[in-house]
């Protein structure tokens, strides 16, 4: 079926991204994986290409586009090539909406030009050791100084993608204790300068997959954060997080669909080239049936993703809709990619093959951005259950 979710501008951008990946990423991607991160100067190349500024207004150096579909194109092309752009997806898909929606005019003029160019990389720090998806249980605190000029930040965060290279981190912290009526109250977002005294990057975490993106532990010991770096209103951050989570979950859904589509292509190519018992693996009926099943699954995922993309651009993507899209695509991606790996036989278990990397990379999609169990709870609540 003809896909109608993208227009000519999106497709022209797709060609640019595809050529960029082939020239700048694929030849060195194994080096990135071994290093556990994309090199810092790569992000400046993305800035020069305009990837970081697509949704940033022109007055701050961006292109002023309102469509999230450009970011979806990037996710699809990375999956198609079996690569990733390191922590850049957090920079654009997660952090940018907070800066655009809740930043003051002064903050936008101070931060966004460097955000667009890649001179200032960002990350967001929500998760803490021991709290997981329970953001209301966070222990990191930010107390206002007696003279009211700055906050004093103390605590720790973990699983922070992009945390090693980040120049500014959006840190969620308690500026007031929770109330008996609402344990989610009293949380604020501080945009912390990573060169601040008392700010420390701990272990760079060794992950099952996503080896080209740096993920770290962070700690804060009496870090002074100017009051001018408070994002939005004090104590209102939990509501901000809920407002932006649908886009984060949509991005994960797009990635799950795109990785599944790529897995089918990798398996199809492998089965055509691989000979067993005197004929290509693709000639066996079992191979044809498995790939046909996978193709049908991918078609269904694409329909869900495209509908969600249209709804998001129209401002109509609800939290339950995003949760449903994420749950369906990530759960089905696990099945499709597993089947495609099986068709590779023993070679599917070798990391030199992109199907093995996809298998490892996609596992986290059912965990981050809210686990599948959390998605089910959101959907059930929307059903009145």
Short mmCIF file of C-alpha atoms in Angstrom, two decimals:
data_model
loop_
_atom_site.label_atom_id
_atom_site.label_comp_id
_atom_site.label_asym_id
_atom_site.label_seq_id
_atom_site.Cartn_x
_atom_site.Cartn_y
_atom_site.Cartn_z
CA UNK A 1 0.00 0.00 0.00
CA UNK A 2 1.15 3.50 -0.82
CA UNK A 3 2.43 5.33 2.22
CA UNK A 4 0.98 8.85 2.51
CA UNK A 5 2.27 10.06 5.88
CA UNK A 6 5.30 11.82 4.36
CA UNK A 7 5.36 14.64 1.79
CA UNK A 8 8.02 15.69 -0.73
CA UNK A 9 9.97 17.71 1.86
CA UNK A 10 10.17 14.70 4.18
CA UNK A 11 11.35 12.45 1.34
CA UNK A 12 13.98 14.96 0.20
CA UNK A 13 15.22 15.11 3.79
CA UNK A 14 15.26 11.30 3.85
CA UNK A 15 17.63 11.20 0.86
CA UNK A 16 19.94 13.69 2.58
CA UNK A 17 20.01 11.64 5.78
CA UNK A 18 20.52 8.40 3.87
CA UNK A 19 23.53 9.81 1.99
CA UNK A 20 24.94 11.27 5.22
CA UNK A 21 24.68 7.92 7.01
CA UNK A 22 26.40 6.12 4.15
CA UNK A 23 29.27 8.60 4.07
CA UNK A 24 29.74 9.58 7.73
CA UNK A 25 28.41 6.75 9.89
CA UNK A 26 28.54 3.33 8.25
CA UNK A 27 32.33 3.35 7.57
CA UNK A 28 33.16 4.11 11.23
CA UNK A 29 30.22 2.58 13.08
CA UNK A 30 32.15 -0.41 14.40
CA UNK A 31 34.62 2.01 15.99
CA UNK A 32 31.77 3.83 17.73
CA UNK A 33 30.39 0.57 19.07
CA UNK A 34 33.77 -0.46 20.45
CA UNK A 35 34.25 2.97 22.04
CA UNK A 36 30.76 2.89 23.56
CA UNK A 37 29.83 6.28 22.12
CA UNK A 38 29.77 8.38 19.00
CA UNK A 39 32.62 10.95 18.99
CA UNK A 40 31.74 14.40 20.28
CA UNK A 41 32.59 16.12 17.00
CA UNK A 42 30.01 13.98 15.18
CA UNK A 43 27.26 15.99 16.84
CA UNK A 44 28.62 19.17 15.28
CA UNK A 45 28.28 17.46 11.89
CA UNK A 46 24.63 16.76 12.69
CA UNK A 47 24.28 20.41 13.66
CA UNK A 48 25.80 21.53 10.37
CA UNK A 49 23.41 19.22 8.52
CA UNK A 50 20.49 20.90 10.28
CA UNK A 51 19.22 17.82 12.13
CA UNK A 52 19.13 19.53 15.53
CA UNK A 53 17.36 22.67 14.34
CA UNK A 54 14.44 21.28 12.38
CA UNK A 55 11.82 22.12 15.01
CA UNK A 56 13.63 25.16 16.46
CA UNK A 57 12.15 28.55 15.45
CA UNK A 58 14.13 30.53 12.90
CA UNK A 59 14.90 33.36 15.32
CA UNK A 60 17.07 30.92 17.29
CA UNK A 61 18.86 29.48 14.27
CA UNK A 62 16.51 26.63 13.37
CA UNK A 63 14.31 25.76 10.41
CA UNK A 64 11.04 26.48 12.16
CA UNK A 65 9.29 23.26 11.16
CA UNK A 66 6.46 22.07 13.36
CA UNK A 67 6.25 18.48 12.07
CA UNK A 68 7.75 15.69 14.15
CA UNK A 69 7.87 13.55 11.03
CA UNK A 70 11.39 14.75 10.20
CA UNK A 71 12.64 13.13 13.40
CA UNK A 72 10.75 9.98 12.44
CA UNK A 73 12.59 9.96 9.11
CA UNK A 74 15.93 10.04 10.96
CA UNK A 75 14.88 7.06 13.10
CA UNK A 76 13.77 5.10 10.04
CA UNK A 77 16.97 5.74 8.11
CA UNK A 78 19.19 4.82 11.04
CA UNK A 79 17.31 1.54 11.44
CA UNK A 80 17.50 0.88 7.70
CA UNK A 81 21.30 1.13 7.83
CA UNK A 82 21.61 -0.74 11.14
CA UNK A 83 23.18 2.24 12.94
CA UNK A 84 22.28 4.94 15.45
CA UNK A 85 23.28 8.55 16.04
CA UNK A 86 24.41 7.96 19.61
CA UNK A 87 22.70 10.21 22.14
CA UNK A 88 21.38 12.66 19.56
CA UNK A 89 17.83 11.29 19.70
CA UNK A 90 17.61 12.29 23.37
CA UNK A 91 18.88 15.76 22.43
CA UNK A 92 16.15 16.37 19.85
CA UNK A 93 13.21 14.08 20.61
CA UNK A 94 13.29 14.33 24.42
CA UNK A 95 15.05 17.49 25.56
CA UNK A 96 14.02 19.97 22.88
CA UNK A 97 10.27 19.89 23.63
CA UNK A 98 10.95 20.93 27.22
CA UNK A 99 13.14 23.85 26.16
CA UNK A 100 10.67 25.05 23.53
CA UNK A 101 7.56 24.67 25.69
CA UNK A 102 8.77 25.77 29.10
CA UNK A 103 11.85 27.91 28.44
CA UNK A 104 11.66 31.67 28.88
CA UNK A 105 12.59 33.98 26.02
CA UNK A 106 15.92 34.68 27.73
CA UNK A 107 16.64 30.97 28.15
CA UNK A 108 15.80 30.19 24.54
CA UNK A 109 18.10 32.91 23.25
CA UNK A 110 20.84 31.71 25.59
CA UNK A 111 20.59 27.98 24.84
CA UNK A 112 18.95 27.25 21.50
CA UNK A 113 21.58 28.58 19.05
CA UNK A 114 24.21 26.29 20.61
CA UNK A 115 21.63 23.49 20.78
CA UNK A 116 21.06 23.78 17.03
CA UNK A 117 24.76 23.84 16.14
CA UNK A 118 25.67 20.88 18.35
CA UNK A 119 28.00 23.03 20.46
CA UNK A 120 25.71 22.39 23.44
CA UNK A 121 24.50 18.79 23.75
CA UNK A 122 21.74 18.00 26.20
CA UNK A 123 20.45 15.02 28.17
CA UNK A 124 17.61 14.54 30.62
CA UNK A 125 18.02 12.97 34.05
CA UNK A 126 14.89 11.50 35.57
CA UNK A 127 15.61 7.94 36.68
CA UNK A 128 17.31 7.29 40.00
CA UNK A 129 18.84 4.16 41.51
CA UNK A 130 16.02 2.25 43.16
CA UNK A 131 13.09 4.23 41.75
CA UNK A 132 12.78 3.07 38.14
CA UNK A 133 9.47 4.19 36.63
CA UNK A 134 8.30 5.66 39.96
CA UNK A 135 9.33 9.26 39.27
CA UNK A 136 7.33 10.52 42.22
CA UNK A 137 9.72 8.58 44.44
CA UNK A 138 12.81 10.53 43.43
CA UNK A 139 15.19 11.57 46.21
CA UNK A 140 17.39 14.14 44.42
CA UNK A 141 16.85 17.54 46.03
CA UNK A 142 17.40 21.16 45.01
CA UNK A 143 17.12 23.62 47.89
CA UNK A 144 16.92 27.34 47.31
CA UNK A 145 19.78 29.28 48.88
CA UNK A 146 19.08 31.78 51.63
CA UNK A 147 19.77 34.73 49.33
CA UNK A 148 17.50 33.26 46.65
CA UNK A 149 20.12 33.39 43.88
CA UNK A 150 20.64 29.68 43.30
CA UNK A 151 19.58 26.13 44.11
CA UNK A 152 21.85 23.63 45.84
CA UNK A 153 21.49 20.30 44.06
CA UNK A 154 22.25 16.95 45.72
CA UNK A 155 21.53 13.39 44.63
CA UNK A 156 22.19 10.84 41.91
CA UNK A 157 20.72 9.68 38.61
CA UNK A 158 21.24 6.57 36.52
CA UNK A 159 20.62 5.25 32.98
CA UNK A 160 21.24 8.73 31.54
CA UNK A 161 21.66 8.43 27.78
CA UNK A 162 24.00 11.08 26.45
CA UNK A 163 25.17 11.78 29.98
CA UNK A 164 28.89 11.54 29.18
CA UNK A 165 28.96 14.10 26.37
CA UNK A 166 26.20 16.42 27.63
CA UNK A 167 26.96 20.09 28.24
CA UNK A 168 23.60 20.76 29.89
CA UNK A 169 21.43 18.19 31.65
CA UNK A 170 17.76 18.69 32.44
CA UNK A 171 17.76 17.36 36.01
CA UNK A 172 14.50 16.50 37.74
CA UNK A 173 14.77 17.22 41.45
CA UNK A 174 12.62 17.86 44.48
CA UNK A 175 12.46 21.55 45.34
CA UNK A 176 9.77 20.78 47.95
CA UNK A 177 8.69 17.62 49.77
CA UNK A 178 5.60 15.81 48.47
CA UNK A 179 2.27 16.59 50.07
CA UNK A 180 0.05 13.90 51.64
CA UNK A 181 -2.54 14.61 48.96
CA UNK A 182 -0.14 14.43 45.99
CA UNK A 183 3.23 12.67 46.18
CA UNK A 184 4.01 13.93 42.65
CA UNK A 185 4.11 17.57 43.74
CA UNK A 186 7.28 19.53 44.48
CA UNK A 187 9.37 18.31 41.51
CA UNK A 188 11.18 20.85 39.31
CA UNK A 189 13.51 20.80 36.31
CA UNK A 190 16.91 22.47 36.48
CA UNK A 191 19.03 22.87 33.34
CA UNK A 192 22.40 22.10 34.90
CA UNK A 193 25.76 23.15 33.46
CA UNK A 194 27.91 20.01 33.51
CA UNK A 195 31.06 22.03 34.25
CA UNK A 196 29.60 23.06 37.62
CA UNK A 197 31.58 22.21 40.74
CA UNK A 198 30.17 19.12 42.41
CA UNK A 199 28.70 17.71 39.20
CA UNK A 200 30.23 14.33 38.38
CA UNK A 201 29.84 11.69 35.69
CA UNK A 202 30.17 8.27 37.26
CA UNK A 203 30.38 4.95 35.48
CA UNK A 204 29.72 4.79 31.78
CA UNK A 205 27.31 1.88 31.91
CA UNK A 206 27.92 -1.26 29.87
CA UNK A 207 24.67 -2.14 28.14
CA UNK A 208 23.22 -5.16 26.37
CA UNK A 209 22.66 -3.10 23.23
CA UNK A 210 22.79 0.46 21.87
CA UNK A 211 26.56 0.36 22.16
CA UNK A 212 27.13 3.53 20.14
CA UNK A 213 25.28 5.71 22.67
CA UNK A 214 26.85 6.68 25.98
CA UNK A 215 24.78 5.94 29.07
CA UNK A 216 26.03 7.07 32.45
CA UNK A 217 25.47 7.53 36.14
CA UNK A 218 25.46 11.12 37.39
CA UNK A 219 25.95 12.53 40.87
CA UNK A 220 25.44 15.99 42.34
CA UNK A 221 27.19 17.21 45.47
CA UNK A 222 26.18 20.72 46.52
CA UNK A 223 25.96 21.81 42.89
CA UNK A 224 25.00 25.48 42.63
CA UNK A 225 22.40 26.05 39.92
CA UNK A 226 21.39 29.67 39.21
CA UNK A 227 17.66 30.37 39.62
CA UNK A 228 17.75 31.56 36.02
CA UNK A 229 18.31 27.93 34.99
CA UNK A 230 15.01 26.72 36.46
CA UNK A 231 12.89 25.45 33.56
CA UNK A 232 9.25 26.38 33.87
CA UNK A 233 7.60 26.89 37.24
CA UNK A 234 8.97 25.48 40.45
CA UNK A 235 7.21 22.31 41.56
CA UNK A 236 5.33 21.78 38.28
CA UNK A 237 7.71 19.32 36.56
CA UNK A 238 5.66 16.17 37.00
CA UNK A 239 2.96 17.68 34.84
CA UNK A 240 5.59 18.75 32.29
CA UNK A 241 6.94 15.19 32.12
CA UNK A 242 3.47 13.81 31.50
CA UNK A 243 2.87 16.36 28.74
CA UNK A 244 6.00 15.37 26.82
CA UNK A 245 5.93 11.61 27.35
CA UNK A 246 3.55 10.91 24.41
CA UNK A 247 6.15 12.25 21.95
CA UNK A 248 8.90 10.20 23.59
CA UNK A 249 6.76 7.08 23.34
CA UNK A 250 5.86 7.84 19.75
CA UNK A 251 9.56 8.10 18.89
CA UNK A 252 10.17 4.70 20.48
CA UNK A 253 7.26 3.25 18.50
CA UNK A 254 8.69 4.64 15.26
CA UNK A 255 12.05 3.07 16.09
CA UNK A 256 10.49 -0.31 16.87
CA UNK A 257 8.60 -0.33 13.57
CA UNK A 258 11.66 0.81 11.62
CA UNK A 259 13.92 -1.78 13.21
CA UNK A 260 11.39 -4.50 12.40
CA UNK A 261 11.20 -3.38 8.77
CA UNK A 262 14.99 -3.37 8.60
CA UNK A 263 15.17 -6.85 10.15
CA UNK A 264 12.91 -8.23 7.43
CA UNK A 265 15.13 -6.71 4.74
CA UNK A 266 18.30 -8.06 6.38
CA UNK A 267 16.76 -11.54 6.65
CA UNK A 268 15.46 -11.49 3.10
CA UNK A 269 18.87 -10.54 1.70
CA UNK A 270 20.65 -13.13 3.82
CA UNK A 271 18.26 -15.94 2.87
CA UNK A 272 18.63 -15.18 -0.81
CA UNK A 273 22.42 -15.34 -0.63
CA UNK A 274 22.80 -18.27 1.78
CA UNK A 275 22.81 -21.77 0.26
CA UNK A 276 21.81 -24.88 2.28
CA UNK A 277 21.30 -28.39 0.92
CA UNK A 278 21.96 -27.19 -2.59
CA UNK A 279 19.46 -24.31 -2.68
CA UNK A 280 19.06 -20.85 -1.26
CA UNK A 281 17.46 -20.58 2.17
CA UNK A 282 14.86 -18.30 0.57
CA UNK A 283 13.63 -21.20 -1.59
CA UNK A 284 12.31 -23.18 1.39
CA UNK A 285 8.61 -22.85 2.10
CA UNK A 286 9.26 -22.29 5.80
CA UNK A 287 11.45 -19.28 5.01
CA UNK A 288 8.79 -17.80 2.74
CA UNK A 289 6.07 -18.28 5.33
CA UNK A 290 8.12 -16.82 8.18
CA UNK A 291 9.06 -13.75 6.15
CA UNK A 292 5.47 -13.36 4.98
CA UNK A 293 4.29 -13.38 8.61
CA UNK A 294 6.95 -10.81 9.51
CA UNK A 295 5.98 -8.60 6.58
CA UNK A 296 2.35 -8.63 7.69
CA UNK A 297 3.42 -7.67 11.22
CA UNK A 298 5.52 -4.80 9.88
CA UNK A 299 2.62 -3.56 7.76
CA UNK A 300 0.42 -3.47 10.86
CA UNK A 301 3.11 -1.62 12.83
CA UNK A 302 3.50 0.90 10.02
CA UNK A 303 -0.24 1.60 10.03
CA UNK A 304 -0.21 2.22 13.79
CA UNK A 305 2.87 4.45 13.60
CA UNK A 306 1.60 6.48 10.65
CA UNK A 307 -1.74 7.10 12.34
CA UNK A 308 0.07 8.19 15.51
CA UNK A 309 2.39 10.51 13.56
CA UNK A 310 -0.59 12.21 11.93
CA UNK A 311 -2.33 12.56 15.27
CA UNK A 312 0.78 14.01 16.91
CA UNK A 313 1.32 16.61 14.18
CA UNK A 314 -2.35 17.57 14.56
CA UNK A 315 -1.92 17.92 18.33
CA UNK A 316 -4.32 15.05 18.96
CA UNK A 317 -2.08 12.22 20.19
CA UNK A 318 -3.30 11.31 23.68
CA UNK A 319 -1.25 9.65 26.38
CA UNK A 320 -3.28 6.46 25.93
CA UNK A 321 -2.85 6.53 22.14
CA UNK A 322 0.92 6.90 22.49
CA UNK A 323 1.04 4.13 25.09
CA UNK A 324 -0.94 1.85 22.78
CA UNK A 325 1.37 2.57 19.83
CA UNK A 326 4.47 1.94 21.94
CA UNK A 327 3.10 -1.24 23.49
CA UNK A 328 2.02 -2.77 20.19
CA UNK A 329 5.10 -1.92 18.14
CA UNK A 330 7.72 -2.80 20.74
CA UNK A 331 6.10 -6.11 21.67
CA UNK A 332 5.67 -7.14 18.03
CA UNK A 333 9.17 -5.95 17.13
CA UNK A 334 10.56 -8.45 19.61
CA UNK A 335 8.76 -11.26 17.79
CA UNK A 336 9.66 -10.13 14.27
CA UNK A 337 13.33 -9.52 14.96
CA UNK A 338 13.65 -12.83 16.78
CA UNK A 339 12.19 -14.67 13.77
CA UNK A 340 14.51 -12.82 11.40
CA UNK A 341 17.52 -13.69 13.55
CA UNK A 342 16.46 -17.36 13.52
CA UNK A 343 16.52 -17.35 9.72
CA UNK A 344 20.18 -16.33 9.88
CA UNK A 345 21.05 -19.49 11.79
CA UNK A 346 24.32 -19.33 13.72
CA UNK A 347 25.37 -16.16 11.92
CA UNK A 348 22.43 -14.36 13.47
CA UNK A 349 24.18 -14.68 16.83
CA UNK A 350 27.30 -12.95 15.56
CA UNK A 351 27.56 -9.23 16.31
CA UNK A 352 29.14 -8.53 12.93
CA UNK A 353 25.69 -9.09 11.43
CA UNK A 354 23.24 -6.19 11.83
CA UNK A 355 20.41 -8.54 12.82
CA UNK A 356 22.29 -9.45 16.02
CA UNK A 357 22.73 -5.77 16.87
CA UNK A 358 19.04 -5.10 16.20
CA UNK A 359 18.09 -7.99 18.47
CA UNK A 360 20.11 -6.51 21.33
CA UNK A 361 19.20 -2.88 20.63
CA UNK A 362 15.44 -3.37 20.46
CA UNK A 363 15.14 -5.11 23.85
CA UNK A 364 15.24 -1.86 25.79
CA UNK A 365 12.28 -0.45 23.86
CA UNK A 366 9.95 -2.42 26.16
CA UNK A 367 11.61 -0.82 29.19
CA UNK A 368 12.57 2.81 28.61
CA UNK A 369 10.00 5.53 28.11
CA UNK A 370 7.82 3.50 30.47
CA UNK A 371 7.77 -0.29 30.62
CA UNK A 372 5.20 -2.39 28.74
CA UNK A 373 3.50 -2.98 32.09
CA UNK A 374 3.14 0.80 32.61
CA UNK A 375 1.77 1.14 29.06
CA UNK A 376 -0.86 -1.50 29.80
CA UNK A 377 -1.86 0.36 32.97
CA UNK A 378 -2.28 3.64 31.06
CA UNK A 379 -4.36 1.95 28.35
CA UNK A 380 -6.52 0.11 30.89
CA UNK A 381 -7.17 3.35 32.79
CA UNK A 382 -8.26 5.04 29.56
CA UNK A 383 -10.75 2.18 29.10
CA UNK A 384 -12.28 2.95 32.49
CA UNK A 385 -10.82 -0.18 34.05
#
